[in-house]
mmCIF file of C-alpha atoms in Angstrom:
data_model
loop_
_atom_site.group_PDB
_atom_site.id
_atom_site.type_symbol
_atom_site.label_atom_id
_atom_site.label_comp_id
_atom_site.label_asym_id
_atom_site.label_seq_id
_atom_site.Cartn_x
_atom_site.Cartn_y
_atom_site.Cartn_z
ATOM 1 C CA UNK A 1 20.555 -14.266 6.331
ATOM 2 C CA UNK A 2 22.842 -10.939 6.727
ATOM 3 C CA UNK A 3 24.349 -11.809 2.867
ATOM 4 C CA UNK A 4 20.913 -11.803 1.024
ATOM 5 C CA UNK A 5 19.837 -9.121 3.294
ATOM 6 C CA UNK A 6 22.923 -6.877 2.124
ATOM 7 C CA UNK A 7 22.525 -8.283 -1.298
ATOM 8 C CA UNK A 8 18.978 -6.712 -1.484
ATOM 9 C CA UNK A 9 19.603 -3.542 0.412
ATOM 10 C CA UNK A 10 22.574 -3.138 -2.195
ATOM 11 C CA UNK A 11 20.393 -3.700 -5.266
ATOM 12 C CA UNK A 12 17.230 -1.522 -4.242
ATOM 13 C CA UNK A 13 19.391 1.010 -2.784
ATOM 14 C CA UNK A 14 18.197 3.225 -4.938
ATOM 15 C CA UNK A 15 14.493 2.453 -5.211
ATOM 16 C CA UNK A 16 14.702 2.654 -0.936
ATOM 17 C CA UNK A 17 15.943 6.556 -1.540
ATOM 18 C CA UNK A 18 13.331 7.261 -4.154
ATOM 19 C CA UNK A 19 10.738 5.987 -1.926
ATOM 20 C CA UNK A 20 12.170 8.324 0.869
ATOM 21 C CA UNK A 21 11.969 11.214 -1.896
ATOM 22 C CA UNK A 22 8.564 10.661 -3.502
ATOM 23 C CA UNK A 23 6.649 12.749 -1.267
ATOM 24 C CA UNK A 24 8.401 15.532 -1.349
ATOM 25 C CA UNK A 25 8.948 14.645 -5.749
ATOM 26 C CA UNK A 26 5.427 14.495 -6.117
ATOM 27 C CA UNK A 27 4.694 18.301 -3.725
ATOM 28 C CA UNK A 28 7.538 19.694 -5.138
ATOM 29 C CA UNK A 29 6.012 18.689 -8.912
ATOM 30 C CA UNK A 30 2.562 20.695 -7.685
ATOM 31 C CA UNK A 31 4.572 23.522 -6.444
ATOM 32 C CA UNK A 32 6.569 23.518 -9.826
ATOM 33 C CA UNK A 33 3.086 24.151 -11.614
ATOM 34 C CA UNK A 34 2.170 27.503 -9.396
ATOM 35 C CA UNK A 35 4.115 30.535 -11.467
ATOM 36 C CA UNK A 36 2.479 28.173 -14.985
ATOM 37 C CA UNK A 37 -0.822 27.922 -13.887
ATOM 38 C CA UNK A 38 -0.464 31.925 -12.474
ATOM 39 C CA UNK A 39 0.684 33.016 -15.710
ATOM 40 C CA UNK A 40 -2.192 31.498 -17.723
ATOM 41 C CA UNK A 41 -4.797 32.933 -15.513
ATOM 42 C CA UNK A 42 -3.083 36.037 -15.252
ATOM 43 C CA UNK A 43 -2.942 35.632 -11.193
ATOM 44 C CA UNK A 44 0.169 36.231 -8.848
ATOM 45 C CA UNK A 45 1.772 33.405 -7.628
ATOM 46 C CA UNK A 46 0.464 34.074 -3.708
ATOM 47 C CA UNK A 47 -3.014 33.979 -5.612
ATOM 48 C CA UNK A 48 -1.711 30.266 -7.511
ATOM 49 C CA UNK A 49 -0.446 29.102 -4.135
ATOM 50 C CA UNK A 50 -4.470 29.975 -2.573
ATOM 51 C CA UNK A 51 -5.611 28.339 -5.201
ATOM 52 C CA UNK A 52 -3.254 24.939 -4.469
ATOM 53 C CA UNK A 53 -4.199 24.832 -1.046
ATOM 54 C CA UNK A 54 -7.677 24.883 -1.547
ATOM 55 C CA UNK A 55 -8.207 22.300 -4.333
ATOM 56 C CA UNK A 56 -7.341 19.892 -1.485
ATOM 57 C CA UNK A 57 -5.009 18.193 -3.719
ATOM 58 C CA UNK A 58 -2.159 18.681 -1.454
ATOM 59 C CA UNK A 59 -3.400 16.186 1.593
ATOM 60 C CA UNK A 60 -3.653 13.596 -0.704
ATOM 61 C CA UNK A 61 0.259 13.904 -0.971
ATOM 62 C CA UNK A 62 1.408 10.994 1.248
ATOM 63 C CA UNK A 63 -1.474 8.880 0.155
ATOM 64 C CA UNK A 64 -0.502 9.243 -3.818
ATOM 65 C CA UNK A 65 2.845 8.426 -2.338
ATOM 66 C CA UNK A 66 1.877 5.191 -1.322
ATOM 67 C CA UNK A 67 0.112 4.197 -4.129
ATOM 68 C CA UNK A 68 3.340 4.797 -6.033
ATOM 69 C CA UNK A 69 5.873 3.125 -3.776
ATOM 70 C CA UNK A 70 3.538 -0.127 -4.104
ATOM 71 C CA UNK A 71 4.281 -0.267 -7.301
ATOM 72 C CA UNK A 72 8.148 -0.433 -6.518
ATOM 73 C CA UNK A 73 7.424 -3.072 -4.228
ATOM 74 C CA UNK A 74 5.774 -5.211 -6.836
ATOM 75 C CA UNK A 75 8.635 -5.221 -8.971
ATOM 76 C CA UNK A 76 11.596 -6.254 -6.155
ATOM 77 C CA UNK A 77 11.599 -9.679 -7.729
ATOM 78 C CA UNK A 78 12.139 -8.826 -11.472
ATOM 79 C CA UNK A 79 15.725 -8.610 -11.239
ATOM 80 C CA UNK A 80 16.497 -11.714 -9.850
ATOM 81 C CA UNK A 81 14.171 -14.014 -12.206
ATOM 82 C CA UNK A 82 16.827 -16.226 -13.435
ATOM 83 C CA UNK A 83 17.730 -19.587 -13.111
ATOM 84 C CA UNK A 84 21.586 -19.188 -12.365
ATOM 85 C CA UNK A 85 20.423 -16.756 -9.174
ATOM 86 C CA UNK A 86 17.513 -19.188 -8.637
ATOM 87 C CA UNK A 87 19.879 -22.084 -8.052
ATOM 88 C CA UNK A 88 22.531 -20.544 -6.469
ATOM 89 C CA UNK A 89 20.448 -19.523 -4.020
ATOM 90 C CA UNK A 90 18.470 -22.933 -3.472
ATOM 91 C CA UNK A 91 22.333 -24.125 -3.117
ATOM 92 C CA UNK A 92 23.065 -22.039 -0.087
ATOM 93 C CA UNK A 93 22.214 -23.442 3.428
ATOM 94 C CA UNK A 94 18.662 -22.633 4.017
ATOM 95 C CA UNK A 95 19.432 -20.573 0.791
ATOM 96 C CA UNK A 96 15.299 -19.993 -0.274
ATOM 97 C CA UNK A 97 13.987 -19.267 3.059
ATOM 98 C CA UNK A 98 16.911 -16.212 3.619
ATOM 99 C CA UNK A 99 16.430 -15.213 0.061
ATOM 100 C CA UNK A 100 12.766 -14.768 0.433
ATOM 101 C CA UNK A 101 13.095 -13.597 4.052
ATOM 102 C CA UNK A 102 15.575 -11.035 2.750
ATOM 103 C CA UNK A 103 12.826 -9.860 0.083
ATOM 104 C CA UNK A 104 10.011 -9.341 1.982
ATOM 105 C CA UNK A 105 12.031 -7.351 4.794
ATOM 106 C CA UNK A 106 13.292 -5.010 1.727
ATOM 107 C CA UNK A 107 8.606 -4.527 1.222
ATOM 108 C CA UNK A 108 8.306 -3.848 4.019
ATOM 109 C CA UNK A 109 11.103 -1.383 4.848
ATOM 110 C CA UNK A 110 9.830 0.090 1.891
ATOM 111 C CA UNK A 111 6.940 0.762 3.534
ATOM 112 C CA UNK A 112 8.329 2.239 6.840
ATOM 113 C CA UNK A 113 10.140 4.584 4.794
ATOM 114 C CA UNK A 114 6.984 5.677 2.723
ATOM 115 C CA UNK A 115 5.410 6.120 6.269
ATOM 116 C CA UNK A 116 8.347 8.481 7.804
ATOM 117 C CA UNK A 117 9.112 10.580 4.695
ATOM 118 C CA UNK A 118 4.987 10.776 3.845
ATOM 119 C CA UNK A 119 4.190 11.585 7.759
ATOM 120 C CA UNK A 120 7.067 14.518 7.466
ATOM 121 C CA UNK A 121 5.796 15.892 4.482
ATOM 122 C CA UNK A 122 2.383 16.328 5.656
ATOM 123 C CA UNK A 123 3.741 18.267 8.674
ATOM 124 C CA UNK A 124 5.848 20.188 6.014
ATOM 125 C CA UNK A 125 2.509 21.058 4.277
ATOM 126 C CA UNK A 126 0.372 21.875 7.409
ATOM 127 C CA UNK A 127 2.759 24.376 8.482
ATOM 128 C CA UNK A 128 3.037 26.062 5.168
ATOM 129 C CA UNK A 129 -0.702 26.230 4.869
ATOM 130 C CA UNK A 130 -0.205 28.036 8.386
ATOM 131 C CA UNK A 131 2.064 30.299 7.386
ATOM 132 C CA UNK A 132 1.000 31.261 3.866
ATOM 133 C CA UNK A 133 -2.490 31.059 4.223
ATOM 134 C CA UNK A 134 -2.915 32.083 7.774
ATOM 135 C CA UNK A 135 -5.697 28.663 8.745
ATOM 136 C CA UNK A 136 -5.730 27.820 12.174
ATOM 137 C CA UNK A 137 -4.013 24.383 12.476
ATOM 138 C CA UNK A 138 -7.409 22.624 13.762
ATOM 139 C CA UNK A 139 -9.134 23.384 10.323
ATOM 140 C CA UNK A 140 -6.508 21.996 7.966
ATOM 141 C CA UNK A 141 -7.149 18.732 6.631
ATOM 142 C CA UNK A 142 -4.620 15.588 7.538
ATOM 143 C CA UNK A 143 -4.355 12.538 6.476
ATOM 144 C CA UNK A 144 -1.702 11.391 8.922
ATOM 145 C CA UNK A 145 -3.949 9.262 10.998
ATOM 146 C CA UNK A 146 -4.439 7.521 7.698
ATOM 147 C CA UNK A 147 -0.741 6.289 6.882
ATOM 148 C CA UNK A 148 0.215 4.259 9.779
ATOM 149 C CA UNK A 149 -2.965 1.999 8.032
ATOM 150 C CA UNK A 150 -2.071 2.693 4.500
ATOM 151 C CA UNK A 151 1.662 0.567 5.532
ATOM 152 C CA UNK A 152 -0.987 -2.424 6.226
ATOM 153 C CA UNK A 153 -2.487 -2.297 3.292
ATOM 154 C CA UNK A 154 0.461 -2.475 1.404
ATOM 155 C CA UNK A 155 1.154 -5.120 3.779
ATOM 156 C CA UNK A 156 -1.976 -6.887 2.669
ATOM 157 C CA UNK A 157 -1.705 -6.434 -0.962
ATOM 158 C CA UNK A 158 1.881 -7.998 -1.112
ATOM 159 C CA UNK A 159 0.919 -10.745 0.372
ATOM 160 C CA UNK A 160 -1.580 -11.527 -1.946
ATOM 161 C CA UNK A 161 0.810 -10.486 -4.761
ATOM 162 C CA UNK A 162 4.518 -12.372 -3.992
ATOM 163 C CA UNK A 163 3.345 -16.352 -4.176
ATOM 164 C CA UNK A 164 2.242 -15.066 -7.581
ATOM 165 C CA UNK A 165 5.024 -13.306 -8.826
ATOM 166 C CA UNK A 166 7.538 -15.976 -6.900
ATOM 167 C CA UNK A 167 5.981 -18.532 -8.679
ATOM 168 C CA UNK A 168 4.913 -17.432 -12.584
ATOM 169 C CA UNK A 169 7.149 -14.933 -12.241
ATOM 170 C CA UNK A 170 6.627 -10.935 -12.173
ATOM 171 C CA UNK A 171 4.639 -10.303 -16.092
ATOM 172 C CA UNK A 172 3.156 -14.006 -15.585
ATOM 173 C CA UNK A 173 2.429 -13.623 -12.291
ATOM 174 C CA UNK A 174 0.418 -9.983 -12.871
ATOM 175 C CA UNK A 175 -1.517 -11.901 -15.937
ATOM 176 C CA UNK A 176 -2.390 -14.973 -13.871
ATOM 177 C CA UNK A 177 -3.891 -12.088 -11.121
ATOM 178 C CA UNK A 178 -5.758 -10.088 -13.873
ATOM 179 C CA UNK A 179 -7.123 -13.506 -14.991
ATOM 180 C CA UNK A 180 -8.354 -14.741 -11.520
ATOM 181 C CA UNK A 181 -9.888 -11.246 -11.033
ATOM 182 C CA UNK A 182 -11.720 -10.437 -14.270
ATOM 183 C CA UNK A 183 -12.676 -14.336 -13.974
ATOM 184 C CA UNK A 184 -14.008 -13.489 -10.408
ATOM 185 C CA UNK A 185 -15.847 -10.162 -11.732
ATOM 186 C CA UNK A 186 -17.263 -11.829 -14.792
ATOM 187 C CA UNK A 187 -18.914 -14.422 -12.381
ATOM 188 C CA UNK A 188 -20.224 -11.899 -10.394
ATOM 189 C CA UNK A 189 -21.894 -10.382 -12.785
ATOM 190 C CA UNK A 190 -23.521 -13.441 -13.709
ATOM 191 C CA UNK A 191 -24.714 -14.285 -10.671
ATOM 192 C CA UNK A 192 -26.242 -10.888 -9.996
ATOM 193 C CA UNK A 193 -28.056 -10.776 -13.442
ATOM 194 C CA UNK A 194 -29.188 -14.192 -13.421
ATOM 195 C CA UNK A 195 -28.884 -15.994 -10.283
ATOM 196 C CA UNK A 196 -31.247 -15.769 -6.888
ATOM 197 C CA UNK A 197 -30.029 -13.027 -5.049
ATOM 198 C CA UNK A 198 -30.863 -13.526 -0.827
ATOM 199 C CA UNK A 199 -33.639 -11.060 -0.063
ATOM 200 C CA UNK A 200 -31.822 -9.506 2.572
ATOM 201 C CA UNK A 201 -29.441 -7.512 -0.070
ATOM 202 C CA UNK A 202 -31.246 -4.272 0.076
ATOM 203 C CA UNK A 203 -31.180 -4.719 3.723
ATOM 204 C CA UNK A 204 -27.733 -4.834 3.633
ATOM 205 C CA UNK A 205 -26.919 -2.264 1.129
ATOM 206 C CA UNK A 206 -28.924 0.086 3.168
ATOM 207 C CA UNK A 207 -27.359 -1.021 6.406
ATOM 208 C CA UNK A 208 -24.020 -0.318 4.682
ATOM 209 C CA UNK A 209 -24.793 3.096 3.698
ATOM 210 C CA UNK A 210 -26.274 4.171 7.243
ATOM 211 C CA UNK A 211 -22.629 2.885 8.811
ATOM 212 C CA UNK A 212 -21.310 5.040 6.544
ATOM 213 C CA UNK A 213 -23.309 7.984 7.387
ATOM 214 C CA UNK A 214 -22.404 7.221 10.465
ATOM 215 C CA UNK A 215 -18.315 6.954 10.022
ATOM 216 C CA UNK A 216 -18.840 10.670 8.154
ATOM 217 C CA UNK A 217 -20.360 11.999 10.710
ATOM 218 C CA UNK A 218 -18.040 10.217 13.403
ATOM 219 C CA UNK A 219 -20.487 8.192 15.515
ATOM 220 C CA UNK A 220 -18.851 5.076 14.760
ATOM 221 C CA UNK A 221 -15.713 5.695 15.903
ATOM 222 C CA UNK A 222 -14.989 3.221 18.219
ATOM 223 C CA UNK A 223 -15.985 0.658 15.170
ATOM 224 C CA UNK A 224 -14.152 1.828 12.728
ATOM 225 C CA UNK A 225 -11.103 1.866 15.293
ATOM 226 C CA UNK A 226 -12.164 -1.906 15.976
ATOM 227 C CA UNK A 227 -12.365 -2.579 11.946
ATOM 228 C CA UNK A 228 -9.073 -1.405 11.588
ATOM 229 C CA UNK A 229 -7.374 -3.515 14.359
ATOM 230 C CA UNK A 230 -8.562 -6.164 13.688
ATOM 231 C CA UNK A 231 -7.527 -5.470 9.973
ATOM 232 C CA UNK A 232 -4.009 -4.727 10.622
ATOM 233 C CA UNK A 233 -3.496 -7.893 12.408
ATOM 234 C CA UNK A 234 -5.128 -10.135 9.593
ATOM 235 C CA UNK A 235 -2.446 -7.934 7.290
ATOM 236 C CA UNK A 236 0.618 -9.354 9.266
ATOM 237 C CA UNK A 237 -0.917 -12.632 9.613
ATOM 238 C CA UNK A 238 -0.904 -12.458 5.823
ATOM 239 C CA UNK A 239 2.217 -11.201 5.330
ATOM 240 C CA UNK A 240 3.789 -14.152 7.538
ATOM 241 C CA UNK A 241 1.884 -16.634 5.483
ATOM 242 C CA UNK A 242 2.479 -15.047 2.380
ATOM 243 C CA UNK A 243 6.431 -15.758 3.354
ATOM 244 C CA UNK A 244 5.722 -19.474 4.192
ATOM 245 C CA UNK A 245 3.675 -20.167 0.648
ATOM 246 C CA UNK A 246 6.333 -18.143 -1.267
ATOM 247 C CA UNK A 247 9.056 -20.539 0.280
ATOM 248 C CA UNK A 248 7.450 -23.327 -1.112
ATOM 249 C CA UNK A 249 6.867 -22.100 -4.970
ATOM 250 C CA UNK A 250 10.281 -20.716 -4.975
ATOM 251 C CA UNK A 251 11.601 -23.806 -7.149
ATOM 252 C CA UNK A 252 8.791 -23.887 -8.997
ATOM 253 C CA UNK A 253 8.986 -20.920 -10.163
ATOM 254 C CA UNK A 254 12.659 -20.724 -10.904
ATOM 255 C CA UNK A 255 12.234 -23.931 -13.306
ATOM 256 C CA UNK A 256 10.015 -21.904 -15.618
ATOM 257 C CA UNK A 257 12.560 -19.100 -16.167
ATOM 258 C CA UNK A 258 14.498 -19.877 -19.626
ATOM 259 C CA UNK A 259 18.331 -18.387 -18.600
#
């Protein structure tokens, strides 16, 4: 198990750093378009930095972060789609379980690190909204409380993602999922336009949009708190079956590969 670990910790070494950067790449990028943006309005750069802070891009930081890192994450197995690694690995004792084991560890240390380096770059940000600004702590807006959940839903979306790409492979497994989706949507759509839709839909719409009335204006706290539990543990149930179905495509998958 330690070998394919170290194998995959060697080969994403880089991509793990990156991940630990990209908060602080993507706020130092905003920062980088202050003295610009202050020279084309003819503003002082204290006047840019106001002007930063309150187009409440900068919370969104860690979250864009995220969203970026996934996309890493997606692509772990593209440099191992071959049938000489394939094989050699199938060879080893218990060779596909440790190689797959060994991949989804590297996801989800991604995510960890996402978390950290996201979570410490929103502090970052609070405190120089603090100090530049002057806002009382209470009043700036965090999305910290967010994160922790945003690593399950990474979580989540790998596991729906790696029995694809283990099996068709990472450009044929993304077509076979943008084929199963805009399949699902298109059916939808028919079905809404020309099937019998249960009379209880408006009911439900407009039950949907009172909860959420009620999440904005935190009633349903304890709910939403419930939602997300029980949420987070479906995630790592996925994630652990995810691991078991990717185990058994593995050769499957490897026979399609041409070299």
């Amino acid at each position: 198990m330690k070998g394919f670990l170290y194998k995959e910790l060697l080969q994403h070494k880089n991509t793990l750093i990156f991940c630990a950067c990209m908060p602080f790449l993507i706020t130092a990028t905003l920062f980088v378009f202050i003295p610009i943006n202050a020279g084309v309005n003819d503003a002082g750069f204290r006047d840019g930095l106001t002007e930063l802070f309150d187009s409440r891009i900068l919370p969104l930081v860690p979250v864009f972060a995220f969203f970026i890192t996934g996309l890493m994450q997606s692509s772990l197995y593209q440099l191992d789609e071959s049938k000489k690694w394939g094989f050699f690995a199938a060879a080893q004792p218990d060779g596909i379980r440790r190689s797959i084991y060994a991949k989804y560890v590297v996801c989800f240390l991604i995510s960890i690190i996402t978390l950290f380096s996201a979570t410490i770059a929103d502090m970052l940000l609070i405190m120089l909204d603090h100090l530049i600004r002057g806002t009382a702590m209470e009043e700036i807006l965090s999305l910290s409380g967010v994160l922790p959940v945003m690593v399950f839903f990474q979580l989540f979306f790998r596991a729906v993602d790696y029995p694809f790409t283990v099996r068709f492979g990472t450009t044929r497994g993304a077509k076979v999922k943008i084929g199963i989706i805009a399949g699902a949507v298109l059916i939808t759509c028919i079905y809404l336009l020309f099937g019998d839709l249960p009379e209880q839909l408006g009911d439900w719409f407009l039950a949907a949009a009172e909860f959420y009335q009620k999440v904005v204006e935190g009633k349903a706290t304890d709910t939403v708190y419930l939602i997300l539990g029980i949420f987070m543990w479906l995630a790592m149930g996925a994630y652990l079956l995810s691991y078991r179905i990717s185990c058994k495509l593995y050769l499957k998958g490897v026979e399609q590969f041409e070299k």
